Every structure is written in structure tokens, then in C-alpha cells.
Amino acid sequence: MKTRSLILILGDQLSPAISSLKAADRQCDRLLMVEVAEEATYVRHHRKKIAFLFSAMRHHAAALRDAGWQVDYLQFDAAENTGSFTGEVARAVRRLRPQRVVVTEPGEWRVRAAMDRWPAELGLPVEILDDVRFLCSRAAFADWAAGRKQLRMEFFYREMRRKTGLLMDGEQPEGGKWNFDAQNRKPAKADLFIPQPHRVEPDAITKEVLTLVGARFGDHFGDLTPFWFAVTASEAEAALDHFIERALPSFGDYQDAMLADQRFLYHSVLSLYINAGLLDPLAVCRRVEAAYRAGQAPLNAAEGFIRQIIGWREYVRGLYWLKMPGYVEENFFAADRPLPDFYWTADTQMACLKAAITQTREEAYAHHIQRLMVTGNFAMLAGINPKQVHEWYLAVYADAYEWVELPNTLGMSQFADGGLLGSKPYAASGNYINRMSDYCGRCPYDVKQKTGERACPFNPLYWDFLVRNEDRLRGNPRLAQVYRTWDRMSEEKQRDYRESAAGILAKLK
Ligand code: FAD
Ligand code: DLZ
Ligand code: SF4
């Protein structure tokens, strides 16, 4: 039978409910899935991330075939592979002569720009559909943002709560408050019982992919094994069950904590599955709400978790599309230092950075506070170029796609957009890391020392950052107290801070 629509399913669209399949027909439409070099190398992704996606794509293609779809699947090593979405769609168009190409909108601007050129390049209509896995469409976010001076996540989040009815008690928020974040800042102790995330043994498909990635991506960052990620929707569901049962009850309390020997704490490790399409974000939130209503998790945990997904996740996606393509170039502090090598090697004496980067290399995972307050904080204090910082985060985490990574990195963690996401930079000295973690006890640097050879580098860098960027930050009312503290310091102390910082920065390679 002649092909009516050629439907391209991208590697992060692994959901049977994806909009491109809604109006499709198993008899006359053909699905196309492709493993292509351009996607695997536009940044040098962590090897676990590539293996996760290739294996999940192969499993998804098999599930689609079992459900009666005709799927053309192109493996990375196929001799005819042209290496790009555009090349492969063009080849499939020549092969199948469809009437049109259909695709759900991609998550990244780069890919969208390529698709917008397809009608002219391919000479046939290309239908780009909304990605209905998101609660708030790009157009709805733009409407929400229009005319507002400040795009505060908290207000956006309340609208999403009302829209979904999640944790609502009629018109009012459950428990009388929208946000229980103030209860979610407990430091963790190493003797707490902490569950481990759900682990899956690699099956034959995953093993084949691991061999491929080992052979073809030897120069990429990150350990390939042990590989324990879920690669199918049902395995990801099992990971969700596991999280709800074991970790969700303490998710809220220890959300901001860090422990050297506990890489995951009470975090869900679900972002890679949600972002790739193996789990539906709204369904995940409904499960978490049900656990709360059944008395299996406290409100601060359920609210905190749901806020991350229907609040932050939707909000950063809206901002990404609102601000691209210029957003990626923003550099509020004009920071131009290159990314230090130790972000790739973990070869640093600083125990917090060493732990976060080692874990990133081994797991393709770090939790939010490690990303924000350790690797992110250091990069901002040291004046690292935000685009290089962005490219690092995009490469090293299994859940990283530009739509979610860029606003989190460039906006939230580097303040490179001058304050779109946050009212002040997430800058902190060693004291914060010491309060929220057990890293400092294992560090050759002394977190209590402010300056000098053995002082925790975050201490002088913190003040140096504030002084270096005084013209941009002193007027910020949320930093008034901090600058008053600086002003009250003796000139000698100020000089000590700045000289210590200069010494640290001079040694960064
Ligand atoms: P949990 O702590 O269990 O949180 C639950 C879920 O909420 C996550 O699975 C995720 O879907 C969502 N979520 C939580 N925080 C955020 C947030 N700030 N933005 C969007 N969704 C959120 N998240 C990504 O998914 N991809 C990225 O590339 C990414 N890059 C980041 C870069 C930086 C510098 C920072 C500070 C944060 C980044 N985040 C990113 C957000 C967050 O760190 C991760 O979503 C989270 O650590 C994933 O682990 P988890 O599933 O255990 O999350
Ligand atoms: C991240 C990624 C990688 C590593 N490889 C592929 C691939 O080979 N084929 C594919 O369809 N998608 C891949 N992806 C995910 C895409 O980069 C993602 O779909 C786009 O960035 C749009 O969000
Ligand atoms: Fe990190 Fe400073 Fe603590 Fe060392 S002393 S672990 S560098 S915060």
C-alpha cells in the first residue's frame, strides 16, 4: 500500500501517546526512527546517555511493531546511515514517496530550525504537531508571559495546580499553602536509611547497544558500565513504583541535602525517563498525589515533588521557547574563563566538586543541589564562560536536552540571563555546602578558613565574585545586606579575600 504519512519519532518521543501518532493509521502510515551521528555528537554526550537512548529507542520500536505499526528503524552502524534527521527523512521520502511528513515538535531549537527547512528541501508538506506531553503549550506560556514584568515560577505553578487540580482542595491549595519549601531544607545524616534507585539488568538489546557505544564513542565522557537504567516503559513504571514506596516519603525533607556516600538520597532518578517519554509527567504526578491521599507520603514531599514537575519543568520549557535562539548567547557577567579541565577529569582536591564530578562520570546523574550549588556555583563564582558551562551540562547528564538544561544552567545556576529565573544569583560560600553536606569533613581544604592556602576556595571566590560584579549586583535589594557586610570589612581583609581568589583563579586550567 502507498504510504500516506511518514511519521518521524525522535529519541525523546518514546511514548505511544505522542501527538504524531494520534491521527495516524497503522495501515497507511509509516513510522521512522533513526540513530544518527548528528544527534549523538552535537555535544559529546555521556556514553551512558547514548546507550540509554539507543536501547530505549530499539525497545520502543519493537513495542510499536507489536502494536501493529510499520516501523522503519535505522541503526547507527547501518552502511546507508547518512547521520542526520534531515538526511534520513530525505532518504525515507525517496524510498516511500509519502504525501507528507508528520512529526511532534522537537525539544530543541536546533532541530526545530532544521525541520522548518524541510518543506522546501523535501518538496512536500511537513506537519509539526504540539507536544501534548507538556501541560502548557508554547503558545499558552507566551500568553501567560505577555505583559508581565516578572515571570515568577511560583505564580505559573499555581496556575498549573489549578489547571490540573493536583493537590487542590476545591479552589484552595491542599493544606492551605501552595508551597511547603521552607520545610524541605534538612541536612541529611549519613546514618539515615536511604534507599537506592531501582536497577535493571541489561537485556540482550541493551548489551548489543553497550557494545556499539563502547566501540563507537570511545572518546566521549563517562563510564558505560555498570548500566542499570530502565529502557522500557514498564521498567520505568517499576522505577516509579520503587520511588513512591521507598523514597517519596522523605523526598521533601532532604531535597537540598548532599552526602558523599549517597549519590541519590531520596531523589527519584526519573527525569531521564520522563524526558525521553517512557513516563508521562502528569501521570507521575497523579501517582504521587494518590500516595499522599492514601497516607503514604506527607504533603511537603508530594507538593515538593509535584512542584518540580508541573512547576519548574513546565516553566523552564516555556522560557526556553520564549527566549530562544538568543538565549544561549546571554552572558550577563561577561564571564570568559574557559571551563577547567577537572570538570571532565574530577582531578581536583575540592571534595565537593570531586564527588559531584566523579558521580557524574560514573552515573550520568547528579541531583539538583549538586548541579546548582556545587558544580554550578563554582563555575559562576570562578567566572567560567556560561556557554561552556551549558555545553558541559548538556553533555554529561542522561536527562539533558537543551529545552530543560539551558534555562536551568544559563538562567538558574549561572545568572547569565541577568535574573529571568531568579531574583538573585545562587552564589554561596563553603558555609552553605558545609551545612547541607558531609563533604567538608573529607576535604583537604578548611571550610572555616576564609583566606590563605588552606582556605576553602568557595570562600574567597564568593567575595571576589560579588566585588568583581559589583556594578551589576550592588543595586539588587536581595544583596544589600551582603554588600553591607563587605563594606564593613577592613581593607586588609578585603585585600586578603581578593588576593586569595586571584591565586585560585590563576591556577585554574
Ligand atoms: P528529583 O529531585 O526526584 O525531582 C523530580 C522531578 O522533577 C525530576 O525527575 C524532574 O523531572 C523534575 N525537576 C526537578 N527539578 C527540575 C528543574 N529545575 N527543572 C526541570 N525539571 C525539574 N533537569 C533535567 O531534566 N535535564 C537537565 O538537563 C537538567 N539540567 C540541569 C542543570 C542545572 C545546572 C541544574 C541546576 C538543574 C538541572 N536540571 C535538569 C534540573 C534537576 O537538577 C533535574 O531534573 C534533577 O536533578 C533530576 O533528578 P531526579 O529525577 O532524581 O529529580
Ligand atoms: C540525545 C539523542 C541521541 C544521543 N541520539 C539520538 C538519535 O540517534 N536519534 C534520535 O532520534 N534522537 C536522539 N537523541 C535525542 C535528540 O537529540 C532529541 O530528540 C532532539 O534533541 C530534540 O529534542
Ligand atoms: Fe567543598 Fe570547600 Fe567543603 Fe572542600 S571545604 S568540600 S571545597 S565546600
PDB file of N, CA, C and O in Angstrom, residues 124-191:
ATOM      1  N   LEU A 124       7.596  18.616   0.000  1.00  0.00           N
ATOM      2  CA  LEU A 124       6.266  18.110   0.396  1.00  0.00           C
ATOM      3  C   LEU A 124       5.887  18.699   1.753  1.00  0.00           C
ATOM      4  O   LEU A 124       6.753  19.236   2.462  1.00  0.00           O
ATOM      5  N   PRO A 125       4.593  18.645   2.091  1.00  0.00           N
ATOM      6  CA  PRO A 125       4.170  19.281   3.352  1.00  0.00           C
ATOM      7  C   PRO A 125       4.754  18.569   4.579  1.00  0.00           C
ATOM      8  O   PRO A 125       4.888  17.343   4.583  1.00  0.00           O
ATOM      9  N   VAL A 126       5.094  19.379   5.581  1.00  0.00           N
ATOM     10  CA  VAL A 126       5.608  18.834   6.845  1.00  0.00           C
ATOM     11  C   VAL A 126       4.723  19.372   7.972  1.00  0.00           C
ATOM     12  O   VAL A 126       4.621  20.582   8.171  1.00  0.00           O
ATOM     13  N   GLU A 127       4.057  18.458   8.654  1.00  0.00           N
ATOM     14  CA  GLU A 127       3.152  18.869   9.731  1.00  0.00           C
ATOM     15  C   GLU A 127       3.885  18.726  11.056  1.00  0.00           C
ATOM     16  O   GLU A 127       4.319  17.622  11.407  1.00  0.00           O
ATOM     17  N   ILE A 128       4.028  19.840  11.794  1.00  0.00           N
ATOM     18  CA  ILE A 128       4.731  19.776  13.089  1.00  0.00           C
ATOM     19  C   ILE A 128       3.691  19.992  14.188  1.00  0.00           C
ATOM     20  O   ILE A 128       3.107  21.076  14.299  1.00  0.00           O
ATOM     21  N   LEU A 129       3.444  18.965  14.965  1.00  0.00           N
ATOM     22  CA  LEU A 129       2.354  18.999  15.945  1.00  0.00           C
ATOM     23  C   LEU A 129       2.855  19.391  17.333  1.00  0.00           C
ATOM     24  O   LEU A 129       4.014  19.140  17.667  1.00  0.00           O
ATOM     25  N   ASP A 130       1.962  19.963  18.159  1.00  0.00           N
ATOM     26  CA  ASP A 130       2.326  20.288  19.546  1.00  0.00           C
ATOM     27  C   ASP A 130       2.724  19.027  20.299  1.00  0.00           C
ATOM     28  O   ASP A 130       2.165  17.952  20.044  1.00  0.00           O
ATOM     29  N   ASP A 131       3.626  19.191  21.240  1.00  0.00           N
ATOM     30  CA  ASP A 131       3.987  18.064  22.113  1.00  0.00           C
ATOM     31  C   ASP A 131       3.058  18.100  23.324  1.00  0.00           C
ATOM     32  O   ASP A 131       3.273  18.870  24.267  1.00  0.00           O
ATOM     33  N   VAL A 132       2.031  17.269  23.284  1.00  0.00           N
ATOM     34  CA  VAL A 132       0.992  17.352  24.326  1.00  0.00           C
ATOM     35  C   VAL A 132       1.394  16.643  25.621  1.00  0.00           C
ATOM     36  O   VAL A 132       0.603  16.571  26.564  1.00  0.00           O
ATOM     37  N   ARG A 133       2.645  16.160  25.681  1.00  0.00           N
ATOM     38  CA  ARG A 133       3.115  15.654  26.977  1.00  0.00           C
ATOM     39  C   ARG A 133       3.307  16.803  27.954  1.00  0.00           C
ATOM     40  O   ARG A 133       3.382  16.597  29.159  1.00  0.00           O
ATOM     41  N   PHE A 134       3.447  18.017  27.431  1.00  0.00           N
ATOM     42  CA  PHE A 134       3.561  19.179  28.317  1.00  0.00           C
ATOM     43  C   PHE A 134       2.173  19.729  28.615  1.00  0.00           C
ATOM     44  O   PHE A 134       1.299  19.752  27.741  1.00  0.00           O
ATOM     45  N   LEU A 135       1.991  20.189  29.847  1.00  0.00           N
ATOM     46  CA  LEU A 135       0.685  20.715  30.260  1.00  0.00           C
ATOM     47  C   LEU A 135       0.426  22.076  29.653  1.00  0.00           C
ATOM     48  O   LEU A 135      -0.709  22.473  29.436  1.00  0.00           O
ATOM     49  N   CYS A 136       1.519  22.811  29.446  1.00  0.00           N
ATOM     50  CA  CYS A 136       1.387  24.188  28.980  1.00  0.00           C
ATOM     51  C   CYS A 136       2.039  24.280  27.607  1.00  0.00           C
ATOM     52  O   CYS A 136       3.250  24.072  27.476  1.00  0.00           O
ATOM     53  N   SER A 137       1.237  24.580  26.600  1.00  0.00           N
ATOM     54  CA  SER A 137       1.807  24.657  25.249  1.00  0.00           C
ATOM     55  C   SER A 137       2.707  25.891  25.151  1.00  0.00           C
ATOM     56  O   SER A 137       2.641  26.799  25.986  1.00  0.00           O
ATOM     57  N   ARG A 138       3.527  25.918  24.105  1.00  0.00           N
ATOM     58  CA  ARG A 138       4.392  27.094  23.920  1.00  0.00           C
ATOM     59  C   ARG A 138       3.552  28.358  23.788  1.00  0.00           C
ATOM     60  O   ARG A 138       3.891  29.402  24.334  1.00  0.00           O
ATOM     61  N   ALA A 139       2.432  28.249  23.067  1.00  0.00           N
ATOM     62  CA  ALA A 139       1.581  29.429  22.857  1.00  0.00           C
ATOM     63  C   ALA A 139       0.957  29.864  24.179  1.00  0.00           C
ATOM     64  O   ALA A 139       0.899  31.067  24.496  1.00  0.00           O
ATOM     65  N   ALA A 140       0.503  28.906  24.996  1.00  0.00           N
ATOM     66  CA  ALA A 140      -0.123  29.257  26.281  1.00  0.00           C
ATOM     67  C   ALA A 140       0.898  29.908  27.210  1.00  0.00           C
ATOM     68  O   ALA A 140       0.579  30.848  27.941  1.00  0.00           O
ATOM     69  N   PHE A 141       2.149  29.440  27.157  1.00  0.00           N
ATOM     70  CA  PHE A 141       3.169  30.053  28.014  1.00  0.00           C
ATOM     71  C   PHE A 141       3.434  31.491  27.553  1.00  0.00           C
ATOM     72  O   PHE A 141       3.557  32.411  28.375  1.00  0.00           O
ATOM     73  N   ALA A 142       3.509  31.661  26.242  1.00  0.00           N
ATOM     74  CA  ALA A 142       3.759  33.012  25.717  1.00  0.00           C
ATOM     75  C   ALA A 142       2.632  33.956  26.142  1.00  0.00           C
ATOM     76  O   ALA A 142       2.871  35.110  26.519  1.00  0.00           O
ATOM     77  N   ASP A 143       1.385  33.462  26.139  1.00  0.00           N
ATOM     78  CA  ASP A 143       0.251  34.280  26.603  1.00  0.00           C
ATOM     79  C   ASP A 143       0.416  34.634  28.073  1.00  0.00           C
ATOM     80  O   ASP A 143       0.173  35.769  28.486  1.00  0.00           O
ATOM     81  N   TRP A 144       0.802  33.628  28.864  1.00  0.00           N
ATOM     82  CA  TRP A 144       0.974  33.866  30.303  1.00  0.00           C
ATOM     83  C   TRP A 144       2.054  34.928  30.536  1.00  0.00           C
ATOM     84  O   TRP A 144       1.924  35.812  31.394  1.00  0.00           O
ATOM     85  N   ALA A 145       3.123  34.845  29.735  1.00  0.00           N
ATOM     86  CA  ALA A 145       4.268  35.739  29.943  1.00  0.00           C
ATOM     87  C   ALA A 145       3.994  37.162  29.439  1.00  0.00           C
ATOM     88  O   ALA A 145       4.565  38.127  29.962  1.00  0.00           O
ATOM     89  N   ALA A 146       3.105  37.268  28.447  1.00  0.00           N
ATOM     90  CA  ALA A 146       2.904  38.569  27.792  1.00  0.00           C
ATOM     91  C   ALA A 146       2.455  39.612  28.820  1.00  0.00           C
ATOM     92  O   ALA A 146       1.528  39.384  29.597  1.00  0.00           O
ATOM     93  N   GLY A 147       3.146  40.718  28.812  1.00  0.00           N
ATOM     94  CA  GLY A 147       2.721  41.835  29.648  1.00  0.00           C
ATOM     95  C   GLY A 147       3.145  41.714  31.111  1.00  0.00           C
ATOM     96  O   GLY A 147       2.884  42.612  31.903  1.00  0.00           O
ATOM     97  N   ARG A 148       3.756  40.604  31.502  1.00  0.00           N
ATOM     98  CA  ARG A 148       4.229  40.506  32.895  1.00  0.00           C
ATOM     99  C   ARG A 148       5.629  41.058  32.988  1.00  0.00           C
ATOM    100  O   ARG A 148       6.477  40.753  32.156  1.00  0.00           O
ATOM    101  N   LYS A 149       5.866  41.812  34.048  1.00  0.00           N
ATOM    102  CA  LYS A 149       7.228  42.349  34.255  1.00  0.00           C
ATOM    103  C   LYS A 149       8.157  41.239  34.693  1.00  0.00           C
ATOM    104  O   LYS A 149       9.288  41.141  34.274  1.00  0.00           O
ATOM    105  N   GLN A 150       7.641  40.414  35.611  1.00  0.00           N
ATOM    106  CA  GLN A 150       8.465  39.322  36.148  1.00  0.00           C
ATOM    107  C   GLN A 150       7.773  38.003  35.873  1.00  0.00           C
ATOM    108  O   GLN A 150       6.556  37.895  36.062  1.00  0.00           O
ATOM    109  N   LEU A 151       8.560  37.046  35.427  1.00  0.00           N
ATOM    110  CA  LEU A 151       7.973  35.731  35.125  1.00  0.00           C
ATOM    111  C   LEU A 151       8.249  34.800  36.306  1.00  0.00           C
ATOM    112  O   LEU A 151       9.135  33.960  36.246  1.00  0.00           O
ATOM    113  N   ARG A 152       7.507  34.993  37.372  1.00  0.00           N
ATOM    114  CA  ARG A 152       7.796  34.221  38.587  1.00  0.00           C
ATOM    115  C   ARG A 152       7.248  32.802  38.482  1.00  0.00           C
ATOM    116  O   ARG A 152       6.069  32.582  38.221  1.00  0.00           O
ATOM    117  N   MET A 153       8.115  31.822  38.713  1.00  0.00           N
ATOM    118  CA  MET A 153       7.714  30.412  38.639  1.00  0.00           C
ATOM    119  C   MET A 153       6.552  30.130  39.565  1.00  0.00           C
ATOM    120  O   MET A 153       5.622  29.403  39.240  1.00  0.00           O
ATOM    121  N   GLU A 154       6.582  30.726  40.748  1.00  0.00           N
ATOM    122  CA  GLU A 154       5.569  30.424  41.763  1.00  0.00           C
ATOM    123  C   GLU A 154       4.147  30.712  41.239  1.00  0.00           C
ATOM    124  O   GLU A 154       3.227  29.935  41.460  1.00  0.00           O
ATOM    125  N   PHE A 155       3.983  31.816  40.514  1.00  0.00           N
ATOM    126  CA  PHE A 155       2.638  32.148  40.017  1.00  0.00           C
ATOM    127  C   PHE A 155       2.232  31.228  38.860  1.00  0.00           C
ATOM    128  O   PHE A 155       1.080  30.828  38.740  1.00  0.00           O
ATOM    129  N   PHE A 156       3.225  30.917  38.040  1.00  0.00           N
ATOM    130  CA  PHE A 156       2.959  29.977  36.948  1.00  0.00           C
ATOM    131  C   PHE A 156       2.527  28.631  37.530  1.00  0.00           C
ATOM    132  O   PHE A 156       1.555  28.008  37.081  1.00  0.00           O
ATOM    133  N   TYR A 157       3.246  28.204  38.549  1.00  0.00           N
ATOM    134  CA  TYR A 157       2.978  26.916  39.205  1.00  0.00           C
ATOM    135  C   TYR A 157       1.536  26.872  39.758  1.00  0.00           C
ATOM    136  O   TYR A 157       0.826  25.874  39.606  1.00  0.00           O
ATOM    137  N   ARG A 158       1.115  27.955  40.372  1.00  0.00           N
ATOM    138  CA  ARG A 158      -0.255  27.965  40.916  1.00  0.00           C
ATOM    139  C   ARG A 158      -1.279  27.766  39.801  1.00  0.00           C
ATOM    140  O   ARG A 158      -2.280  27.078  39.976  1.00  0.00           O
ATOM    141  N   GLU A 159      -0.992  28.376  38.665  1.00  0.00           N
ATOM    142  CA  GLU A 159      -1.931  28.178  37.532  1.00  0.00           C
ATOM    143  C   GLU A 159      -1.950  26.716  37.104  1.00  0.00           C
ATOM    144  O   GLU A 159      -3.002  26.177  36.769  1.00  0.00           O
ATOM    145  N   MET A 160      -0.798  26.080  37.118  1.00  0.00           N
ATOM    146  CA  MET A 160      -0.744  24.655  36.727  1.00  0.00           C
ATOM    147  C   MET A 160      -1.460  23.790  37.766  1.00  0.00           C
ATOM    148  O   MET A 160      -2.083  22.787  37.422  1.00  0.00           O
ATOM    149  N   ARG A 161      -1.383  24.164  39.015  1.00  0.00           N
ATOM    150  CA  ARG A 161      -2.114  23.419  40.054  1.00  0.00           C
ATOM    151  C   ARG A 161      -3.620  23.528  39.799  1.00  0.00           C
ATOM    152  O   ARG A 161      -4.351  22.535  39.855  1.00  0.00           O
ATOM    153  N   ARG A 162      -4.044  24.749  39.499  1.00  0.00           N
ATOM    154  CA  ARG A 162      -5.492  24.947  39.244  1.00  0.00           C
ATOM    155  C   ARG A 162      -5.906  24.184  37.992  1.00  0.00           C
ATOM    156  O   ARG A 162      -6.956  23.555  37.949  1.00  0.00           O
ATOM    157  N   LYS A 163      -5.070  24.270  36.970  1.00  0.00           N
ATOM    158  CA  LYS A 163      -5.408  23.639  35.689  1.00  0.00           C
ATOM    159  C   LYS A 163      -5.535  22.124  35.832  1.00  0.00           C
ATOM    160  O   LYS A 163      -6.437  21.505  35.265  1.00  0.00           O
ATOM    161  N   THR A 164      -4.619  21.520  36.585  1.00  0.00           N
ATOM    162  CA  THR A 164      -4.623  20.056  36.702  1.00  0.00           C
ATOM    163  C   THR A 164      -5.488  19.568  37.852  1.00  0.00           C
ATOM    164  O   THR A 164      -5.845  18.397  37.911  1.00  0.00           O
ATOM    165  N   GLY A 165      -5.760  20.451  38.808  1.00  0.00           N
ATOM    166  CA  GLY A 165      -6.476  20.031  40.017  1.00  0.00           C
ATOM    167  C   GLY A 165      -5.587  19.251  40.975  1.00  0.00           C
ATOM    168  O   GLY A 165      -6.057  18.745  41.998  1.00  0.00           O
ATOM    169  N   LEU A 166      -4.295  19.178  40.675  1.00  0.00           N
ATOM    170  CA  LEU A 166      -3.386  18.420  41.556  1.00  0.00           C
ATOM    171  C   LEU A 166      -3.261  19.114  42.900  1.00  0.00           C
ATOM    172  O   LEU A 166      -3.044  20.334  42.962  1.00  0.00           O
ATOM    173  N   LEU A 167      -3.402  18.337  43.972  1.00  0.00           N
ATOM    174  CA  LEU A 167      -3.289  18.834  45.341  1.00  0.00           C
ATOM    175  C   LEU A 167      -4.150  20.081  45.562  1.00  0.00           C
ATOM    176  O   LEU A 167      -3.690  21.056  46.173  1.00  0.00           O
ATOM    177  N   MET A 168      -5.357  20.027  45.047  1.00  0.00           N
ATOM    178  CA  MET A 168      -6.299  21.122  45.284  1.00  0.00           C
ATOM    179  C   MET A 168      -7.412  20.630  46.211  1.00  0.00           C
ATOM    180  O   MET A 168      -7.807  19.471  46.179  1.00  0.00           O
ATOM    181  N   ASP A 169      -7.873  21.564  47.019  1.00  0.00           N
ATOM    182  CA  ASP A 169      -8.999  21.283  47.910  1.00  0.00           C
ATOM    183  C   ASP A 169     -10.062  22.296  47.503  1.00  0.00           C
ATOM    184  O   ASP A 169     -10.083  23.402  48.025  1.00  0.00           O
ATOM    185  N   GLY A 170     -10.832  21.942  46.481  1.00  0.00           N
ATOM    186  CA  GLY A 170     -11.731  22.928  45.863  1.00  0.00           C
ATOM    187  C   GLY A 170     -10.891  23.982  45.170  1.00  0.00           C
ATOM    188  O   GLY A 170     -10.003  23.670  44.382  1.00  0.00           O
ATOM    189  N   GLU A 171     -11.131  25.255  45.541  1.00  0.00           N
ATOM    190  CA  GLU A 171     -10.368  26.360  44.936  1.00  0.00           C
ATOM    191  C   GLU A 171      -9.048  26.607  45.661  1.00  0.00           C
ATOM    192  O   GLU A 171      -8.218  27.385  45.204  1.00  0.00           O
ATOM    193  N   GLN A 172      -8.903  25.956  46.813  1.00  0.00           N
ATOM    194  CA  GLN A 172      -7.756  26.246  47.676  1.00  0.00           C
ATOM    195  C   GLN A 172      -6.670  25.162  47.547  1.00  0.00           C
ATOM    196  O   GLN A 172      -6.982  24.008  47.260  1.00  0.00           O
ATOM    197  N   PRO A 173      -5.430  25.561  47.798  1.00  0.00           N
ATOM    198  CA  PRO A 173      -4.372  24.532  47.768  1.00  0.00           C
ATOM    199  C   PRO A 173      -4.511  23.593  48.969  1.00  0.00           C
ATOM    200  O   PRO A 173      -4.869  24.045  50.058  1.00  0.00           O
ATOM    201  N   GLU A 174      -4.254  22.340  48.739  1.00  0.00           N
ATOM    202  CA  GLU A 174      -4.281  21.353  49.816  1.00  0.00           C
ATOM    203  C   GLU A 174      -3.379  21.803  50.975  1.00  0.00           C
ATOM    204  O   GLU A 174      -2.251  22.257  50.740  1.00  0.00           O
ATOM    205  N   GLY A 175      -3.893  21.708  52.181  1.00  0.00           N
ATOM    206  CA  GLY A 175      -3.078  22.079  53.350  1.00  0.00           C
ATOM    207  C   GLY A 175      -2.991  23.582  53.571  1.00  0.00           C
ATOM    208  O   GLY A 175      -2.245  24.033  54.441  1.00  0.00           O
ATOM    209  N   GLY A 176      -3.721  24.375  52.741  1.00  0.00           N
ATOM    210  CA  GLY A 176      -3.797  25.822  52.972  1.00  0.00           C
ATOM    211  C   GLY A 176      -2.608  26.621  52.439  1.00  0.00           C
ATOM    212  O   GLY A 176      -2.596  27.851  52.543  1.00  0.00           O
ATOM    213  N   LYS A 177      -1.621  25.964  51.872  1.00  0.00           N
ATOM    214  CA  LYS A 177      -0.461  26.697  51.328  1.00  0.00           C
ATOM    215  C   LYS A 177      -0.090  26.099  49.978  1.00  0.00           C
ATOM    216  O   LYS A 177      -0.206  24.894  49.782  1.00  0.00           O
ATOM    217  N   TRP A 178       0.408  26.955  49.103  1.00  0.00           N
ATOM    218  CA  TRP A 178       0.809  26.466  47.779  1.00  0.00           C
ATOM    219  C   TRP A 178       2.146  25.747  47.819  1.00  0.00           C
ATOM    220  O   TRP A 178       2.443  24.905  46.995  1.00  0.00           O
ATOM    221  N   ASN A 179       2.987  26.130  48.763  1.00  0.00           N
ATOM    222  CA  ASN A 179       4.391  25.756  48.683  1.00  0.00           C
ATOM    223  C   ASN A 179       4.919  25.451  50.085  1.00  0.00           C
ATOM    224  O   ASN A 179       4.788  26.279  50.984  1.00  0.00           O
ATOM    225  N   PHE A 180       5.484  24.253  50.241  1.00  0.00           N
ATOM    226  CA  PHE A 180       5.992  23.846  51.561  1.00  0.00           C
ATOM    227  C   PHE A 180       7.527  23.781  51.560  1.00  0.00           C
ATOM    228  O   PHE A 180       8.118  23.029  52.325  1.00  0.00           O
ATOM    229  N   ASP A 181       8.146  24.589  50.707  1.00  0.00           N
ATOM    230  CA  ASP A 181       9.591  24.512  50.526  1.00  0.00           C
ATOM    231  C   ASP A 181      10.360  24.793  51.819  1.00  0.00           C
ATOM    232  O   ASP A 181      11.421  24.223  52.044  1.00  0.00           O
ATOM    233  N   ALA A 182       9.804  25.651  52.652  1.00  0.00           N
ATOM    234  CA  ALA A 182      10.522  26.007  53.882  1.00  0.00           C
ATOM    235  C   ALA A 182      10.789  24.771  54.741  1.00  0.00           C
ATOM    236  O   ALA A 182      11.744  24.746  55.521  1.00  0.00           O
ATOM    237  N   GLN A 183       9.959  23.739  54.584  1.00  0.00           N
ATOM    238  CA  GLN A 183      10.174  22.507  55.379  1.00  0.00           C
ATOM    239  C   GLN A 183      11.154  21.550  54.709  1.00  0.00           C
ATOM    240  O   GLN A 183      11.431  20.479  55.235  1.00  0.00           O
ATOM    241  N   ASN A 184      11.627  21.923  53.509  1.00  0.00           N
ATOM    242  CA  ASN A 184      12.379  20.949  52.711  1.00  0.00           C
ATOM    243  C   ASN A 184      13.870  21.243  52.676  1.00  0.00           C
ATOM    244  O   ASN A 184      14.504  21.114  51.641  1.00  0.00           O
ATOM    245  N   ARG A 185      14.436  21.642  53.801  1.00  0.00           N
ATOM    246  CA  ARG A 185      15.850  22.030  53.765  1.00  0.00           C
ATOM    247  C   ARG A 185      16.675  21.362  54.842  1.00  0.00           C
ATOM    248  O   ARG A 185      17.625  21.926  55.353  1.00  0.00           O
ATOM    249  N   LYS A 186      16.304  20.132  55.192  1.00  0.00           N
ATOM    250  CA  LYS A 186      17.053  19.467  56.264  1.00  0.00           C
ATOM    251  C   LYS A 186      18.354  18.892  55.714  1.00  0.00           C
ATOM    252  O   LYS A 186      18.348  18.235  54.674  1.00  0.00           O
ATOM    253  N   PRO A 187      19.445  19.106  56.454  1.00  0.00           N
ATOM    254  CA  PRO A 187      20.659  18.385  56.051  1.00  0.00           C
ATOM    255  C   PRO A 187      20.488  16.907  56.386  1.00  0.00           C
ATOM    256  O   PRO A 187      19.834  16.579  57.378  1.00  0.00           O
ATOM    257  N   ALA A 188      21.054  16.015  55.602  1.00  0.00           N
ATOM    258  CA  ALA A 188      20.895  14.578  55.878  1.00  0.00           C
ATOM    259  C   ALA A 188      22.059  14.085  56.727  1.00  0.00           C
ATOM    260  O   ALA A 188      23.135  14.669  56.706  1.00  0.00           O
ATOM    261  N   LYS A 189      21.806  13.017  57.455  1.00  0.00           N
ATOM    262  CA  LYS A 189      22.894  12.401  58.234  1.00  0.00           C
ATOM    263  C   LYS A 189      23.237  11.061  57.577  1.00  0.00           C
ATOM    264  O   LYS A 189      22.357  10.351  57.094  1.00  0.00           O
ATOM    265  N   ALA A 190      24.518  10.718  57.630  1.00  0.00           N
ATOM    266  CA  ALA A 190      24.967   9.515  56.927  1.00  0.00           C
ATOM    267  C   ALA A 190      24.337   8.241  57.488  1.00  0.00           C
ATOM    268  O   ALA A 190      24.302   7.226  56.808  1.00  0.00           O
ATOM    269  N   ASP A 191      23.808   8.285  58.721  1.00  0.00           N
ATOM    270  CA  ASP A 191      23.246   7.053  59.274  1.00  0.00           C
ATOM    271  C   ASP A 191      21.752   6.883  58.986  1.00  0.00           C
ATOM    272  O   ASP A 191      21.118   5.958  59.481  1.00  0.00           O
TER     273      ASP A 191
END
